[in-house]
GROMACS .gro file of N, CA and C in nm:
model
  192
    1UNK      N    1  -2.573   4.831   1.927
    1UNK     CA    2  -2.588   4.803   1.786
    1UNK      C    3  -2.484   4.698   1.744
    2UNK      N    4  -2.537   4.621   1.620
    2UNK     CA    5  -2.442   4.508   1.606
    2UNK      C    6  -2.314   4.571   1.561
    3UNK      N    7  -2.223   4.479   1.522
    3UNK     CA    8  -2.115   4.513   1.395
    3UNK      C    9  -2.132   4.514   1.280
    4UNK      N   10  -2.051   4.575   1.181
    4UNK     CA   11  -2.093   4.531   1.068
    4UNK      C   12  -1.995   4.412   0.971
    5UNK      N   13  -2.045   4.350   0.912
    5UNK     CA   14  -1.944   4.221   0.841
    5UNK      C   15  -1.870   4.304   0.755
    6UNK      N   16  -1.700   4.244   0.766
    6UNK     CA   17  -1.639   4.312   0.633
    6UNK      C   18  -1.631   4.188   0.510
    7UNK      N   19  -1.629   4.274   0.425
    7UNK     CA   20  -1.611   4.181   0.288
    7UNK      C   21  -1.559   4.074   0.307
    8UNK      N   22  -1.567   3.928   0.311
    8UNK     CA   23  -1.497   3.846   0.315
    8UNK      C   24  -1.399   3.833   0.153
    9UNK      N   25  -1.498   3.836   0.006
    9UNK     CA   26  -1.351   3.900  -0.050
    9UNK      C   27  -1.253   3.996  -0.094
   10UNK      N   28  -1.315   4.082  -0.027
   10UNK     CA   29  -1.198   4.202  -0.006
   10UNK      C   30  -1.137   4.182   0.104
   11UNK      N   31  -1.148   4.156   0.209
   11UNK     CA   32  -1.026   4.074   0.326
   11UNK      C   33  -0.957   4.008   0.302
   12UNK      N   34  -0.921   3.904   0.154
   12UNK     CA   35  -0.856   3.840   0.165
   12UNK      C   36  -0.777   3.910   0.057
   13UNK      N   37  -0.852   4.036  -0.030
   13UNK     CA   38  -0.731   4.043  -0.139
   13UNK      C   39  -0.696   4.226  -0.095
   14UNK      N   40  -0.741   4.271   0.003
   14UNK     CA   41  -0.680   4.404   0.040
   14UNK      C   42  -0.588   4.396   0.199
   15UNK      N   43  -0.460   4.492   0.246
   15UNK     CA   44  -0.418   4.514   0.356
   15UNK      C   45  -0.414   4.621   0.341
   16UNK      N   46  -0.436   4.611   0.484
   16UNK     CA   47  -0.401   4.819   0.523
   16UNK      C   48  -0.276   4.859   0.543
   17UNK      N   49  -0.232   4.980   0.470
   17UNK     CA   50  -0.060   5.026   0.511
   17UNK      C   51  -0.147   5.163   0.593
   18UNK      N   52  -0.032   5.246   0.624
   18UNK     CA   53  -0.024   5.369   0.699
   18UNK      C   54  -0.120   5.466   0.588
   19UNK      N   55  -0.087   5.459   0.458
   19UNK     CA   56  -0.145   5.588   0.323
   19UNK      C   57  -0.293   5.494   0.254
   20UNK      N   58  -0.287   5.408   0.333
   20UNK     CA   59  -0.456   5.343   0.223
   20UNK      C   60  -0.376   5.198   0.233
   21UNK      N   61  -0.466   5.135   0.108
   21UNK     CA   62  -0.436   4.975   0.106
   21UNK      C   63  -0.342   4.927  -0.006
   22UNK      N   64  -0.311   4.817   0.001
   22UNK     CA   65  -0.195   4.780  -0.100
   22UNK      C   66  -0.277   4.625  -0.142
   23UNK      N   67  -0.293   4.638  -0.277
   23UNK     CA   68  -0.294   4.492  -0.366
   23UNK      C   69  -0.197   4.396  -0.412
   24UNK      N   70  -0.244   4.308  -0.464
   24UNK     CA   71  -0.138   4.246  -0.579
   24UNK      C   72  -0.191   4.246  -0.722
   25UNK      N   73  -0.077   4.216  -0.786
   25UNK     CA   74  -0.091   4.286  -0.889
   25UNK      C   75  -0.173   4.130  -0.971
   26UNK      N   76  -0.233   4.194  -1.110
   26UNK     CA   77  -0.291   4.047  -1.185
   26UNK      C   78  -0.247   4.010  -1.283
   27UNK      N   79  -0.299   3.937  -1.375
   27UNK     CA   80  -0.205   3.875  -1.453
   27UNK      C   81  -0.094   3.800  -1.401
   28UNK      N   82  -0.090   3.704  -1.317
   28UNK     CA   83   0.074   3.642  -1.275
   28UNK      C   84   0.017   3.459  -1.228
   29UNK      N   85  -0.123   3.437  -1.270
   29UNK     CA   86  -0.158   3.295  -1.237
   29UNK      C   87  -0.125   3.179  -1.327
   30UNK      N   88  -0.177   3.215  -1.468
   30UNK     CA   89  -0.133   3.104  -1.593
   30UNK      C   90  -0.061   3.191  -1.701
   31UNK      N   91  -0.046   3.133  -1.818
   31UNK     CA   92   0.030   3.190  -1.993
   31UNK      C   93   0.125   3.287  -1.932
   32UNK      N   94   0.213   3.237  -1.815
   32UNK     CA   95   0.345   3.304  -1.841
   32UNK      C   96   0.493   3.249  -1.886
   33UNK      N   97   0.412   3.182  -1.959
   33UNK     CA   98   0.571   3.152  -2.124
   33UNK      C   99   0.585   3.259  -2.203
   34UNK      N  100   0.510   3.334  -2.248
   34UNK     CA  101   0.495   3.436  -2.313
   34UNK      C  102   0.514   3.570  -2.240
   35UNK      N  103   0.498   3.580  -2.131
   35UNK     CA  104   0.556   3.683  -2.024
   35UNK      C  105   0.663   3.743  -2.044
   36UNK      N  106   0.731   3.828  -2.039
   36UNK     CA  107   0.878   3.827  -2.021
   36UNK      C  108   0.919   3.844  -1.871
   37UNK      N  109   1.056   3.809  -1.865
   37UNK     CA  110   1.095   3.762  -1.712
   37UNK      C  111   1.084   3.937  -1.648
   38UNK      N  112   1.127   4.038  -1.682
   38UNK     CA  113   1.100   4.140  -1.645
   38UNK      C  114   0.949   4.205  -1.634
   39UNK      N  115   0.855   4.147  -1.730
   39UNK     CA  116   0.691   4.196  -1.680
   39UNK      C  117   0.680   4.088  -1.552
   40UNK      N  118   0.740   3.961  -1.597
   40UNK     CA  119   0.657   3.863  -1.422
   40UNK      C  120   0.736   3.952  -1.306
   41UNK      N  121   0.843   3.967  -1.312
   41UNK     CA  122   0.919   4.049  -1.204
   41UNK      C  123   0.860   4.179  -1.121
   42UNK      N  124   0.840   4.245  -1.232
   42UNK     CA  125   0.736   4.375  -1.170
   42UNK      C  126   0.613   4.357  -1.149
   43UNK      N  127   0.555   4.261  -1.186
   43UNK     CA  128   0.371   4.245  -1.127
   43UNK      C  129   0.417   4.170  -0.984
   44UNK      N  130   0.520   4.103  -0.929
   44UNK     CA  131   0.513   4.048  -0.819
   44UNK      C  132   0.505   4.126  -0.698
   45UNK      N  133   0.554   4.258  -0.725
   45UNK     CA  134   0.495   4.310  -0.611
   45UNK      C  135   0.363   4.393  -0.584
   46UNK      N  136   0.346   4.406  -0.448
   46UNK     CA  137   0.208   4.461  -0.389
   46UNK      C  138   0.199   4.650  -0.484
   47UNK      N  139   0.078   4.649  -0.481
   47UNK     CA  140   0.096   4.803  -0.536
   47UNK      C  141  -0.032   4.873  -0.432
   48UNK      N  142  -0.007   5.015  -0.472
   48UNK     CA  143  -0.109   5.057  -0.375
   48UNK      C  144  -0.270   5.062  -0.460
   49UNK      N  145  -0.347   5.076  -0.414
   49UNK     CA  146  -0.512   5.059  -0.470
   49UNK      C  147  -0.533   5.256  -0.504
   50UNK      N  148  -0.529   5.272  -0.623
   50UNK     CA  149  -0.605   5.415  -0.676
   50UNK      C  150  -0.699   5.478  -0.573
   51UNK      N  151  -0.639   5.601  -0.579
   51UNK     CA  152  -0.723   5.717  -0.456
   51UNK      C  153  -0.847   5.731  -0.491
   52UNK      N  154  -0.951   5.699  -0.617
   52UNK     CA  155  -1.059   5.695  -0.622
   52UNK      C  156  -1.160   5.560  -0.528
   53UNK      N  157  -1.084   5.436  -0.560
   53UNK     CA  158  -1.149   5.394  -0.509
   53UNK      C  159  -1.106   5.365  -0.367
   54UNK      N  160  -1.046   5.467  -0.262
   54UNK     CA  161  -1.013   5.418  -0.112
   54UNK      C  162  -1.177   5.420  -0.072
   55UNK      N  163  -1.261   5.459  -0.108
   55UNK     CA  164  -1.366   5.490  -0.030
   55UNK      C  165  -1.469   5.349  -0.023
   56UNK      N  166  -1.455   5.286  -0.162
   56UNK     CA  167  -1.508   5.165  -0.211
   56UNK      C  168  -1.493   5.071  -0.114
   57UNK      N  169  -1.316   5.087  -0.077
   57UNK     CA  170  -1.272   4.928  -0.004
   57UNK      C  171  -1.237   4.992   0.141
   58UNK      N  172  -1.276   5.115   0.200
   58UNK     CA  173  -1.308   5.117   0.350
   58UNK      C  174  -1.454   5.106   0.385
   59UNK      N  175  -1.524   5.151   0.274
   59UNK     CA  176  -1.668   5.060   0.295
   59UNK      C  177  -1.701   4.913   0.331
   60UNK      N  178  -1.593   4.827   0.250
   60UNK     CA  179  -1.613   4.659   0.248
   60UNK      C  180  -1.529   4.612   0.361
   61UNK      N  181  -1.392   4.718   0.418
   61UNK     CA  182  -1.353   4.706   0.516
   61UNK      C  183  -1.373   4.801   0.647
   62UNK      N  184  -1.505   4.742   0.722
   62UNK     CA  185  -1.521   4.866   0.837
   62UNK      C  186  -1.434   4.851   0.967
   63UNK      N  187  -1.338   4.762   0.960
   63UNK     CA  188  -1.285   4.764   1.122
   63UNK      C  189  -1.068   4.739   1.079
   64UNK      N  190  -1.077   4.765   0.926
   64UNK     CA  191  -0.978   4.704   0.902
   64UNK      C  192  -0.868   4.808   0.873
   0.00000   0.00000   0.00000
């Protein structure tokens, strides 16, 4: 039987850790003059993806 294709864009915006997957966060592309330096600070890092939807994005990722 063949393989199956994973999401090409969920491959590029999910990784797998050890407990599920980790994102980045949004809001951090344009209108950050109005930001404060402490909200851009904390959206820069990766966060983990909500336990409802792990099932969503091991569907779109089958080998990942």
């Amino acid at each position: 039987m063949s393989k199956i294709k994973s999401h090409s864009g969920a491959a590029k915006r999910f990784k797998r850790t050890a407990n599920g997957f980790k994102h980045k966060q949004s809001h951090t592309s344009h209108i950050l003059t109005k930001k404060s330096t402490k909200r851009k600070r904390h959206l820069r890092s990766m966060k983990q993806i909500a336990h409802s939807d792990k099932a969503l994005i091991v569907r779109m990722l089958p080998y990942i």
